[in-house]
CSV table of C-alpha atoms and ligand atoms in Angstrom, one decimal:
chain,number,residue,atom,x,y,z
A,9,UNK,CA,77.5,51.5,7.5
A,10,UNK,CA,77.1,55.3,7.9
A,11,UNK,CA,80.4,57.0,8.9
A,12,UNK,CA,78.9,60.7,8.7
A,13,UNK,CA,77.0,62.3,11.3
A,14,UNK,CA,76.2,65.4,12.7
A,15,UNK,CA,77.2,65.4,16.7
A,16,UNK,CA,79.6,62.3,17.7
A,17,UNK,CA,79.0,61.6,21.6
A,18,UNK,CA,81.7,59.8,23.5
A,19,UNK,CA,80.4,58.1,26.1
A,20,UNK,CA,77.0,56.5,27.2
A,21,UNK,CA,76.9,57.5,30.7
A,22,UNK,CA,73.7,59.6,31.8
A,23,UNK,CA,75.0,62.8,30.6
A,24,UNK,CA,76.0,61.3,27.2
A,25,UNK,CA,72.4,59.7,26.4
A,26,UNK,CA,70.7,62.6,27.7
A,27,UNK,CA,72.3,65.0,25.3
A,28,UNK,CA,71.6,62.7,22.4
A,29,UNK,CA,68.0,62.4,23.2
A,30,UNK,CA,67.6,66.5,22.8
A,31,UNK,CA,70.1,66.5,19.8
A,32,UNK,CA,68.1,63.6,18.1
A,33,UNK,CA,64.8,65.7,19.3
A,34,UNK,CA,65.8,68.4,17.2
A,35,UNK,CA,66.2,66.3,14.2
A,36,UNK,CA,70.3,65.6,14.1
A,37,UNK,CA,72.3,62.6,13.0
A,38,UNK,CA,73.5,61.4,16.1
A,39,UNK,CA,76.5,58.9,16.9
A,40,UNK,CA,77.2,58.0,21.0
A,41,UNK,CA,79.8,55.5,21.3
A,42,UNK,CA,80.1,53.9,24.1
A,43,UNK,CA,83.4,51.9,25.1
A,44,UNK,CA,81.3,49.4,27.5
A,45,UNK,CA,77.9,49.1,27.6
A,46,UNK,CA,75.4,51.8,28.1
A,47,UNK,CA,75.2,53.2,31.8
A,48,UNK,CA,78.2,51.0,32.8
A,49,UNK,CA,79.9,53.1,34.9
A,50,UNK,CA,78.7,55.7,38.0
A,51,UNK,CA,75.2,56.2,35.9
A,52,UNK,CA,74.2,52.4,37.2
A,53,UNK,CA,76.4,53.0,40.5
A,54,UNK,CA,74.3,55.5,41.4
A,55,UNK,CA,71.7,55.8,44.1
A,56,UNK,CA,69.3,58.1,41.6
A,57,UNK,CA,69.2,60.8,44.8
A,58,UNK,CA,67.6,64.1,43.1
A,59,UNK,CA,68.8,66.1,45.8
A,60,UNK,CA,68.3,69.6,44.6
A,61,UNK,CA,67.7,70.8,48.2
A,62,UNK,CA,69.7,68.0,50.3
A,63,UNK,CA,73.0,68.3,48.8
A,64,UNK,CA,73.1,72.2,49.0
A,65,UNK,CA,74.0,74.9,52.1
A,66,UNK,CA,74.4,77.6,49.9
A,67,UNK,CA,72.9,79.8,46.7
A,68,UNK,CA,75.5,79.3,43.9
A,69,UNK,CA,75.0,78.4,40.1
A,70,UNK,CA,75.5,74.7,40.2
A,71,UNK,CA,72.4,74.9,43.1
A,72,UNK,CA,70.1,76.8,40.7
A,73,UNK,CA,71.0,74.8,37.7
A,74,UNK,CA,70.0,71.5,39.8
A,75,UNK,CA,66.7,73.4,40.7
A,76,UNK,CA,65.8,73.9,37.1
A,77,UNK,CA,67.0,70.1,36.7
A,78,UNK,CA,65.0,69.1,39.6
A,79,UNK,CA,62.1,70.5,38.3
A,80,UNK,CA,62.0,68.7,34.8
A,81,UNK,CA,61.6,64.9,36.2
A,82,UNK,CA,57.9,65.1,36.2
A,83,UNK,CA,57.5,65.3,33.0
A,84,UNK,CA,60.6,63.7,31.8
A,85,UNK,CA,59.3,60.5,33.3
A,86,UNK,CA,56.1,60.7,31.1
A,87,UNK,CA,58.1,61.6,28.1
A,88,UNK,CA,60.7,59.2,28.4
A,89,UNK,CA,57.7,56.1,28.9
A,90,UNK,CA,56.1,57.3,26.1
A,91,UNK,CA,59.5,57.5,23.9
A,92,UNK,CA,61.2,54.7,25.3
A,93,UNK,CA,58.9,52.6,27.3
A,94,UNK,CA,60.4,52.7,30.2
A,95,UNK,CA,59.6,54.1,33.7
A,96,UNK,CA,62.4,56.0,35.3
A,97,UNK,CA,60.7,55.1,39.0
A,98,UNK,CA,60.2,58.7,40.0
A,99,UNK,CA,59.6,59.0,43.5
A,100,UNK,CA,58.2,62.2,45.1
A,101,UNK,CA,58.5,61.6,48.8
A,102,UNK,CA,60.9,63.7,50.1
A,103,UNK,CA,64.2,63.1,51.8
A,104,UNK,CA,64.7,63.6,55.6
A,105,UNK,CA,68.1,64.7,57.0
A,106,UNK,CA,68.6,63.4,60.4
A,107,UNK,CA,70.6,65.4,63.7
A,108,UNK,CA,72.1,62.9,66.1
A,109,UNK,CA,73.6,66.2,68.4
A,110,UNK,CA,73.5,70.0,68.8
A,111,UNK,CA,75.8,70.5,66.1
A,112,UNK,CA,74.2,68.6,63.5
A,113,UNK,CA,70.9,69.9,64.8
A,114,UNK,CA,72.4,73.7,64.3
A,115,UNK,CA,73.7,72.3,60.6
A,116,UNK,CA,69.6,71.5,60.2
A,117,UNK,CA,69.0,74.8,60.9
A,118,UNK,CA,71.4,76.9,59.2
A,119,UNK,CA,69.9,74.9,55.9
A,120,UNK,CA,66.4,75.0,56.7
A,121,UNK,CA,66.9,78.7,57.0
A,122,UNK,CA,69.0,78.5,53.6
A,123,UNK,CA,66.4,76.6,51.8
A,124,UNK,CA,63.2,78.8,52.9
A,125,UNK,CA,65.5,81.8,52.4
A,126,UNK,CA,65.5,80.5,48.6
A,127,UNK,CA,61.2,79.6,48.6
A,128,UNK,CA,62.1,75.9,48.7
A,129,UNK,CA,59.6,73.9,51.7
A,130,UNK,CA,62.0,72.8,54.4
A,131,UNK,CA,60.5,71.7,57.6
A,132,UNK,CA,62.5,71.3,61.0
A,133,UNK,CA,61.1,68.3,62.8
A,134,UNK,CA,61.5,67.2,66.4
A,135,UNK,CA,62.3,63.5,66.7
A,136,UNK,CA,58.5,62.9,67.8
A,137,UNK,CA,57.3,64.4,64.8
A,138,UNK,CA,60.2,62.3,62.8
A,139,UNK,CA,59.5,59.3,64.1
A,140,UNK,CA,55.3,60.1,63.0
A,141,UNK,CA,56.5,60.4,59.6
A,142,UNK,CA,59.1,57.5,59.7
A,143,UNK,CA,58.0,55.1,62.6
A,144,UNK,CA,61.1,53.1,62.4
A,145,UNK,CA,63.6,56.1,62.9
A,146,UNK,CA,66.2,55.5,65.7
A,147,UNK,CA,65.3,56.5,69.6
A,148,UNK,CA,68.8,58.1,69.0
A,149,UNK,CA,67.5,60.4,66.6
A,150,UNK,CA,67.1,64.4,68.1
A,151,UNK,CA,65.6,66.4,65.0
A,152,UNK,CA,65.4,66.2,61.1
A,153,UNK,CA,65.3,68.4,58.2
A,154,UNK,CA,62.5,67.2,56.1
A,155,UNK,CA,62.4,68.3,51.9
A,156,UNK,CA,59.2,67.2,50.3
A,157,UNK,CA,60.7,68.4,46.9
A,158,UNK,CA,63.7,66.2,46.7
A,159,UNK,CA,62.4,63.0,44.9
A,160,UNK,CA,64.4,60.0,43.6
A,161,UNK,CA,64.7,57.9,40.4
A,162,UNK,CA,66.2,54.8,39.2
A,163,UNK,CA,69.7,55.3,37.9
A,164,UNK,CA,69.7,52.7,35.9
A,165,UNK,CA,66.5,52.7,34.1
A,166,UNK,CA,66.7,56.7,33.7
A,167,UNK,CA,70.0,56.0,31.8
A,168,UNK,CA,68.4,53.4,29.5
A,169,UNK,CA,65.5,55.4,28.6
A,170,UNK,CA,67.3,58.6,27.9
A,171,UNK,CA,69.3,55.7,25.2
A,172,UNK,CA,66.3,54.2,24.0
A,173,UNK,CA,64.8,57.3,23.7
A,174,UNK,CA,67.3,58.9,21.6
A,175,UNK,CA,67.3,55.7,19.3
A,176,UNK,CA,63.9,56.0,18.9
A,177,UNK,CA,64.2,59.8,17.3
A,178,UNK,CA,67.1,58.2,15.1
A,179,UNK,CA,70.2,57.9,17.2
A,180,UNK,CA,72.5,55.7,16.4
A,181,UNK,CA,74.5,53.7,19.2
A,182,UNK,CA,77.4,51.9,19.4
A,183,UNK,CA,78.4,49.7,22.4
A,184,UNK,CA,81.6,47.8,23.1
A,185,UNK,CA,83.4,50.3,20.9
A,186,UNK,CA,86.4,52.9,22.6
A,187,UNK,CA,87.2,56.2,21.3
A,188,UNK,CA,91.2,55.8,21.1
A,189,UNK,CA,91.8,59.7,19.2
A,190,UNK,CA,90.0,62.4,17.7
A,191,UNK,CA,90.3,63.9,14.7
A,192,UNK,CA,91.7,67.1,14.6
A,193,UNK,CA,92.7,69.3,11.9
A,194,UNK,CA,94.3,72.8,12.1
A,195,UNK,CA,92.5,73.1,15.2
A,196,UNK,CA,89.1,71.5,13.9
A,197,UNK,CA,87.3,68.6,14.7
A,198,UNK,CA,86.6,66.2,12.0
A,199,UNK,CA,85.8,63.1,14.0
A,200,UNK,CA,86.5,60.2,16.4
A,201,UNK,CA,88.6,57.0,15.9
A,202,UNK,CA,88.3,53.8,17.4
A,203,UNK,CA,89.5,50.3,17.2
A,204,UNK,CA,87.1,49.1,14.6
A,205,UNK,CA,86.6,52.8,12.4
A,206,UNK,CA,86.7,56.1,11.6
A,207,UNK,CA,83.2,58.2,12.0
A,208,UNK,CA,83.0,62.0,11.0
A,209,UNK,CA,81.0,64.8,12.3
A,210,UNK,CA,81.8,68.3,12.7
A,211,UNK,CA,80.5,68.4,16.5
A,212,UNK,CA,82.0,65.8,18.5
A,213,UNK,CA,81.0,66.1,22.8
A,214,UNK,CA,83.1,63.9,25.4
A,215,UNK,CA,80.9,62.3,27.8
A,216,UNK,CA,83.0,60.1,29.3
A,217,UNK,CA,82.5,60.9,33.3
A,218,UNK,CA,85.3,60.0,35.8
A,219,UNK,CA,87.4,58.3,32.5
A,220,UNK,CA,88.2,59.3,28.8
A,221,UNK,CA,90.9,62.1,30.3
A,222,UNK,CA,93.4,61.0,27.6
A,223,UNK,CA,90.8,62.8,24.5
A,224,UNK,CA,90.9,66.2,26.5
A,225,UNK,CA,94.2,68.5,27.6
A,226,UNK,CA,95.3,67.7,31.0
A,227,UNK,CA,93.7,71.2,32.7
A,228,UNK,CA,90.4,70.5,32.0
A,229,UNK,CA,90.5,66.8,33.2
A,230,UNK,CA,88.5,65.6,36.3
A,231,UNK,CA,89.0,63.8,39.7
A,232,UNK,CA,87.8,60.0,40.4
A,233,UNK,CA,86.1,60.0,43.5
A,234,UNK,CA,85.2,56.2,44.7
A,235,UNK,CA,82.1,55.1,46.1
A,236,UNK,CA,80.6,52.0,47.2
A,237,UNK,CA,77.3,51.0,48.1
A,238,UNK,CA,74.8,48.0,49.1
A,239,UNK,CA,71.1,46.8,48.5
A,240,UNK,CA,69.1,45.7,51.3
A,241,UNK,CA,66.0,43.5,50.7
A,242,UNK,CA,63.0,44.1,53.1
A,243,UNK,CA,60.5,41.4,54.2
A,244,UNK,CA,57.7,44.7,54.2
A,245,UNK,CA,58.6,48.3,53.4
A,246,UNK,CA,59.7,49.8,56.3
A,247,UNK,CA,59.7,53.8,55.1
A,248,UNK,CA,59.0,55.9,52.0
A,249,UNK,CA,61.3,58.8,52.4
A,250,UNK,CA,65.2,59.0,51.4
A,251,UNK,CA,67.1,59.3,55.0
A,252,UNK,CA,70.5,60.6,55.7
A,253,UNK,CA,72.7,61.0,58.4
A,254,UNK,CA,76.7,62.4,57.8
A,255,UNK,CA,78.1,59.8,56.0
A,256,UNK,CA,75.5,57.3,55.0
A,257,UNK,CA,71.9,57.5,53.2
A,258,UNK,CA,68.7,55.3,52.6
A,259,UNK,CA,66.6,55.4,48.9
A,260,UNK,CA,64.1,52.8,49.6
A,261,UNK,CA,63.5,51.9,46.1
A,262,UNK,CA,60.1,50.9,44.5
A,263,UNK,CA,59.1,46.8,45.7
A,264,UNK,CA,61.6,46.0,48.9
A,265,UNK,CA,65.0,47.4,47.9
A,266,UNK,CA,66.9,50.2,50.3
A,267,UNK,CA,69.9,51.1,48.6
A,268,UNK,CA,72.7,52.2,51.2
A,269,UNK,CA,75.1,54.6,50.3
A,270,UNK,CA,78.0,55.6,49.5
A,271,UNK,CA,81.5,56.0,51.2
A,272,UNK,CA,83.6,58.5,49.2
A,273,UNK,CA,87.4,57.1,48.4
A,274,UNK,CA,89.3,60.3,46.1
A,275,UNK,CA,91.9,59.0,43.9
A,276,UNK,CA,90.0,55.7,42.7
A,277,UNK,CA,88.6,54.5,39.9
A,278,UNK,CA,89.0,50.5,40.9
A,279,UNK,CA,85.1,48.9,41.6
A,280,UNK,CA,87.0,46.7,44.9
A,281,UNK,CA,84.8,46.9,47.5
A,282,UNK,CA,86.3,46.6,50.6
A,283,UNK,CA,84.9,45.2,54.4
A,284,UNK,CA,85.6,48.4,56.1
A,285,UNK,CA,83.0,50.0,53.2
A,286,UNK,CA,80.3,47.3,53.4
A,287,UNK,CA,80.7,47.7,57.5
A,288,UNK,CA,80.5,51.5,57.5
A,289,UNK,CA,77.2,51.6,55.3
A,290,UNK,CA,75.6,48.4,57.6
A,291,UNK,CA,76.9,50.5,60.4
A,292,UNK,CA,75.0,53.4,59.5
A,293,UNK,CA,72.5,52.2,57.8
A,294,UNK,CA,71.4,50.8,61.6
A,295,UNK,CA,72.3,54.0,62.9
A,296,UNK,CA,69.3,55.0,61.3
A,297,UNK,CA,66.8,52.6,60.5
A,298,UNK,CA,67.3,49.5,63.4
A,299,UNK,CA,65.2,47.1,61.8
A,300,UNK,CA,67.6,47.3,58.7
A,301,UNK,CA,69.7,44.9,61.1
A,302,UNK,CA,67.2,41.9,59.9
A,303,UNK,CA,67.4,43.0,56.2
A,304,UNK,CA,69.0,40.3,53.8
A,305,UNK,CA,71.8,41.9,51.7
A,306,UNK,CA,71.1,41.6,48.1
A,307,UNK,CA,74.3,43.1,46.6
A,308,UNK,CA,76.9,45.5,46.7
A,309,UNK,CA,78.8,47.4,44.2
A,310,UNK,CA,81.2,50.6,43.7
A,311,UNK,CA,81.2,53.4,40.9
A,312,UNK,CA,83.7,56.3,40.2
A,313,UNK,CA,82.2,59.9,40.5
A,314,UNK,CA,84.1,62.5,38.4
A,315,UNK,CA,84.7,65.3,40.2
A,316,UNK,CA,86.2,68.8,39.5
A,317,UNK,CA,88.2,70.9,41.3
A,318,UNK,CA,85.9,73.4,42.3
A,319,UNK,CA,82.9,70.9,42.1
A,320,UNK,CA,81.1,72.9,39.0
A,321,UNK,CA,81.2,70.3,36.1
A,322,UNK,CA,82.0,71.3,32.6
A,323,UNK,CA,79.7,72.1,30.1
A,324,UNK,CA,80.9,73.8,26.9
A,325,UNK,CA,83.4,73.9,24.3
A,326,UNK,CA,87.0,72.9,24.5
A,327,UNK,CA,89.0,75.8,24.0
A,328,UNK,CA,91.0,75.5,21.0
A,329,UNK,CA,89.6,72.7,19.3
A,330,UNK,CA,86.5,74.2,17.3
A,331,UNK,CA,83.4,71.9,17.5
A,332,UNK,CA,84.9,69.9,20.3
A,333,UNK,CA,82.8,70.2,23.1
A,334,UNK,CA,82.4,68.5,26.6
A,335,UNK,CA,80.0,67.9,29.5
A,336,UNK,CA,82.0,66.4,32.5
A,337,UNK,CA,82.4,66.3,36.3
A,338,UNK,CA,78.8,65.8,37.6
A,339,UNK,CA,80.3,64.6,40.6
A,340,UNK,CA,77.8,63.7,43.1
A,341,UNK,CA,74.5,65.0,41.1
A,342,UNK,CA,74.8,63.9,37.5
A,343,UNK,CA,71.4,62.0,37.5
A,344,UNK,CA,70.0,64.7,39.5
A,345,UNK,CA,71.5,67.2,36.2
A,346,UNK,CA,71.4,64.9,33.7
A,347,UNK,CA,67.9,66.4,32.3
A,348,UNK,CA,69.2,70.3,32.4
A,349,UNK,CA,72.6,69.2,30.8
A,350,UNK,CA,71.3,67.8,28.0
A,351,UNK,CA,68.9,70.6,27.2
A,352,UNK,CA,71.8,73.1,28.0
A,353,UNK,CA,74.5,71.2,25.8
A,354,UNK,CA,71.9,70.9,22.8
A,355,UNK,CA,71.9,74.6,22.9
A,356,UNK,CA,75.3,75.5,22.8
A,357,UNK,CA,76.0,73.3,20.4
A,358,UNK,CA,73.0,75.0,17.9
A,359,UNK,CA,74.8,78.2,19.2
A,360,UNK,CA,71.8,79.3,21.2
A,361,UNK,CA,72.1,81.8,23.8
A,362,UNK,CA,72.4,80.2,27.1
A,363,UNK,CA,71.9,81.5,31.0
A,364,UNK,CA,74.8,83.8,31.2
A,365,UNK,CA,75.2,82.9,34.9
A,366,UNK,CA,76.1,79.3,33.8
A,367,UNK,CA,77.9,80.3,31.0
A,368,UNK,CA,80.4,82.0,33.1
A,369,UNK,CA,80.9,79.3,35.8
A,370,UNK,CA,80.5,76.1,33.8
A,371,UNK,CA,82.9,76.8,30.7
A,372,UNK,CA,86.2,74.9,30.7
A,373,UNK,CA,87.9,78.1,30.8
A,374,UNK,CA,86.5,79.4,33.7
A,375,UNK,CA,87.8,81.1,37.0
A,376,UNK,CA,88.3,78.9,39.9
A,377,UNK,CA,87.4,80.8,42.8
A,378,UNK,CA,87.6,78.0,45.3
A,379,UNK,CA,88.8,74.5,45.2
A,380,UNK,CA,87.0,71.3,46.7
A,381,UNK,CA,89.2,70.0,49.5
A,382,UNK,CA,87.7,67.4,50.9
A,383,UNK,CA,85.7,64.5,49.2
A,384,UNK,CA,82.2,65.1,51.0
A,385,UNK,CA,82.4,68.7,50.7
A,386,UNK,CA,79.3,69.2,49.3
A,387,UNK,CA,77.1,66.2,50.7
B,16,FAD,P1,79.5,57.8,33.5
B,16,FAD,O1,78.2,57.2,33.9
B,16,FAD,O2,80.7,57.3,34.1
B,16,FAD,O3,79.6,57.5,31.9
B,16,FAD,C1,80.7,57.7,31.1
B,16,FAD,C2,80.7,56.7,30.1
B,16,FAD,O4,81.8,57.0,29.2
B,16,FAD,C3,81.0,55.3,30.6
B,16,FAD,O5,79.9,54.4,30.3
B,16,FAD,C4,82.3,54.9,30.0
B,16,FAD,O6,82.4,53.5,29.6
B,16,FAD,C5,82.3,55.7,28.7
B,16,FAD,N1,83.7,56.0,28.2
B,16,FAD,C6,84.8,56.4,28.9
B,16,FAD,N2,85.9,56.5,28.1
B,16,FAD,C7,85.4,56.2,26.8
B,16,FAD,C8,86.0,56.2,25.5
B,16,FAD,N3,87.3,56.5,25.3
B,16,FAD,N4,85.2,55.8,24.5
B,16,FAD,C9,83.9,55.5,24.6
B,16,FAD,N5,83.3,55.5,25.8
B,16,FAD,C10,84.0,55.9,26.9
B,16,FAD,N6,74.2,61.4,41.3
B,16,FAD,C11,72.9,61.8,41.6
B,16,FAD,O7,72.4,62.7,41.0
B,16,FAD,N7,72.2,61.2,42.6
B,16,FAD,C12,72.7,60.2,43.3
B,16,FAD,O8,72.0,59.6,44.2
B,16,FAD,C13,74.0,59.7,43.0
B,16,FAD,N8,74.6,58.7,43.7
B,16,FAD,C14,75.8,58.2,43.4
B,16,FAD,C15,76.3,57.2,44.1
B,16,FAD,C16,77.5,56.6,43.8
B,16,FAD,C17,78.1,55.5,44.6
B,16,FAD,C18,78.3,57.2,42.7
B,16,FAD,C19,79.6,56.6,42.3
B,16,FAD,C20,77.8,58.3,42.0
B,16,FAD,C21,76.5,58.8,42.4
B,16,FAD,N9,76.0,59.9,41.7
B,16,FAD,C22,74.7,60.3,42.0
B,16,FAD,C23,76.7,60.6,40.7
B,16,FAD,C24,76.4,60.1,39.2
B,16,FAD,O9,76.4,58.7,39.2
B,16,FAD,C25,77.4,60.7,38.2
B,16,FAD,O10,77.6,62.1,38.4
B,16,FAD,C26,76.9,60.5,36.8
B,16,FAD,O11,76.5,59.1,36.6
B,16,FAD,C27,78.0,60.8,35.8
B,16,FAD,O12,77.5,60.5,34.5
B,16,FAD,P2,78.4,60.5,33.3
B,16,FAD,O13,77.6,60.1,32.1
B,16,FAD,O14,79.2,61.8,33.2
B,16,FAD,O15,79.5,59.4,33.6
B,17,LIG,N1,74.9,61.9,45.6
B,17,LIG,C1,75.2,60.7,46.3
B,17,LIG,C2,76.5,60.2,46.1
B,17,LIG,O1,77.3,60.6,45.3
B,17,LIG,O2,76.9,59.3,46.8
C-alpha cells in the first residue's frame, strides 16, 4: 500500500473532496481520509441552499467570495457528470424571501436595495404578484424578495461527485479510518497517523468541519452550531422556488421532496432531534406553504455546522506548522463555497498568488473585527 503522497486531506466533508478534486486536477498524489464515510456529517445534512444573495445584507469578503462560488455551479455540474457521473441536481429557480409585517417588509427592502446596489437582480413583489409566481403562498403573506440567481443543489450527490471525481484523476480515499495525530517535526509536517497506519506527505489540509478540533491549536478551533431538518413528500409539486420566512425555509427538491429547514441549536454537535424542532419546521413550513399540512413526512435528520467566531471560515496555513494547512468553518454556506474553496486552497497550497482581499480576512491569523453573537446572525 502506498504510504507517500503529496497533499494528505483530513476529512471527506464537501470542502475536503472538493480540494482534492482540484489538487488531483493538477496532477498531485492525493490522500483524503475520512474517519466515517464520505459526506457523513453537515455535507449530507445540508439543504444544498446556494444562497449567494439570500443569506447576505451586506458587501463584505465572505459575500463576494460566495458570488464567485455562486457563479461556478453551472459548469461544475457538467464537469462533475462528465468526471464522476453524477448529477449534482442544480436548480436555477430562484429563492423568494417572504415579509409577514412592516418590519420584515422594510428588511425586504433594505436588501433588495443591497443586492441591486451590488448589480445582482432582486425584485420586490407584492403578495399578488407572489402568489402569481407561487400560487400556493399563504393569504398571510404581504411582500417577497424574489432572487432569480440563487439556485440549489443536492448536498449529498454534490459531495459524492466532487469524491468520485477526485478518484477518477487518481485520488486515493480512505473511509472508516480517523486521523488520531499528525506528524510534526521541528515545526514541519511530515504526515498523518491513524489507527491502522502512518501516511506521509509534506502538505497535509484539515477538513474536518464542525469536528477534528483536537489536530489544530485551540485559537483557531470552530463553533458547532446544531441543526435539524425534515423531508416532506408531495402527491404533485406544489412550487419550484426555494421559500423562506425568519426562521424556516423550503428547497423543493427534484421529483416530490421539500426539504424543511433548519432550527439553529450553538453548542451541539449531538444528531437528537427533538419534538419542539420537528414542530417548529411543520409550524413554519405551513406558515408558508398551507397545503404542506397534507404532505407525508418522509424523514428527519440533524447536522453540525462549524461556525467561527466572526463567521469568515478558514482558509490557509496554520501558523507555525509549515505545510499544515486548513479550510474550516463554512458555517451556514459550505456547499454554496465548496467550489471557490477548493480552487482557492489548491492555490495556496502551489503557492499561487491569491485575492489579497481574501487573503487578509480568511487566514487563521487574521483580525477579528466583530464577533458572531447570535446563531442566525447571518441567515
Ligand atoms: P463536514 O461535512 O462536517 O465534513 C467533515 C468531515 O471530516 C466529516 O465527514 C468527518 O467525519 C470528518 N472528520 C472529522 N474528524 C476527522 C478525523 N480526525 N479524521 C478523519 N476524518 C475526520 N450550506 C449551504 O451552502 N447551503 C445550505 O442550504 C446549507 N444547509 C445546511 C443545513 C443544515 C441543517 C446544516 C447542518 C448545514 C447546512 N449548510 C448549508 C452548511 C454546510 O452543510 C456546511 O458548511 C458544510 O457541509 C461543511 O463542510 P465540511 O466539509 O467543512 O464539514
Ligand atoms: N444555510 C442553511 C442552513 O445552514 O440551515
Amino acid at each position: 500500500m502506498n504510504k507517500r503522497f503529496d497533499q494528505i486531506i483530513v476529512g471527506g466533508g464537501v470542502i475536503g473532496c472538493s480540494i482534492a478534486y482540484q489538487l488531483a486536477k493538477r496532477g498531485y498524489q492525493v490522500l483524503v481520509v475520512e474517519a466515517n464515510q464520505i459526506g457523513s456529517e453537515a455535507s449530507s445534512a445540508a439543504a444544498g441552499m446556494l444562497g449567494a444573495q439570500a443569506e447576505f445584507t451586506e458587501d463584505s469578503p465572505l459575500f463576494r467570495l460566495a458570488q464567485e462560488s455562486r457563479a461556478l455551479f453551472q459548469n461544475l455540474s457538467e464537469e462533475l457528470q462528465a468526471e464522476a457521473g453524477i448529477d449534482i441536481q442544480y436548480i436555477h429557480k430562484g429563492m423568494l424571501k417572504l415579509a409577514y409585517d412592516q418590519q420584515q417588509y422594510q428588511q425586504l427592502e433594505l436588501m433588495a436595495m443591497f443586492q441591486q446596489a451590488m448589480a445582482n437582480p432582486a425584485y420586490l413583489l407584492s403578495a399578488e404578484e407572489a402568489r402569481k409566481k407561487e400560487p400556493g403562498l399563504s393569504k398571510d403573506v404581504i411582500a417577497a424578495l424574489f432572487l432569480p440567481d440563487d439556485g440549489q443543489v443536492s448536498a449529498r450527490h454534490i459531495t459524492k461527485a466532487f469524491s468520485l471525481a477526485a478518484i477518477h484523476r487518481g485520488a486515493v480515499l480512505h473511509e472508516q479510518e480517523r486521523v488520531n495525530n499528525l506528524l510534526v517535526e521541528r515545526k514541519t509536517v511530515r504526515g498523518v497517523q491513524t489507527a491502522q497506519a502512518v501516511y506521509y506527505a509534506d502538505q497535509v489540509i484539515i477538513t474536518t468541519g464542525a469536528f477534528g478540533d483536537e489536530l489544530l491549536a485551540p485559537h483557531y478551533t470552530t463553533r458547532p452550531v446544531k441543526g435539524e431538518c425534515l423531508a416532506l413528500e408531495l402527491e404533485q409539486p406544489l412550487f419550484q422556488s426555494t421559500i423562506s420566512m425568519a426562521g424556516c425555509y423550503l428547497v423543493p427538491k427534484h421529483g416530490r421532496k421539500v426539504i424543511v429547514g433548519a432550527t439553529s441549536i450553538p453548542g451541539q454537535t449531538n444528531k437528537r432531534v427533538s419534538a419542539a424542532g420537528i414542530h417548529h419546521l411543520l409550524t413554519h413550513a405551513q406558515q408558508m406553504m398551507p397545503q404542506l399540512s397534507a404532505a407525508k413526512l418522509d424523514c428527519y435528520w440533524a447536522g453540525v455546522r462549524p461556525a467561527t467566531d466572526d463567521g469568515n471560515p478558514y482558509l490557509g496555513q496554520v501558523p507555525g506548522v509549515s505545510g499544515l494547512y486548513t479550510a474550516k468553518g463554512h458555517y451556514r454556506n459550505g456547499i454554496l463555497l465548496s467550489p471557490i474553496t477548493g480552487h482557492y486552497m489548491a492555490d495556496i497550497i502551489e503557492n499561487k498568488p491569491v485575492d489579497p482581499l481574501y487573503e487578509e480576512n480568511f487566514k487563521l491569523d487574521r483580525q477579528v473585527s466583530h464577533k458572531l453573537e447570535k446563531a442566525g446572525e447571518w441567515r
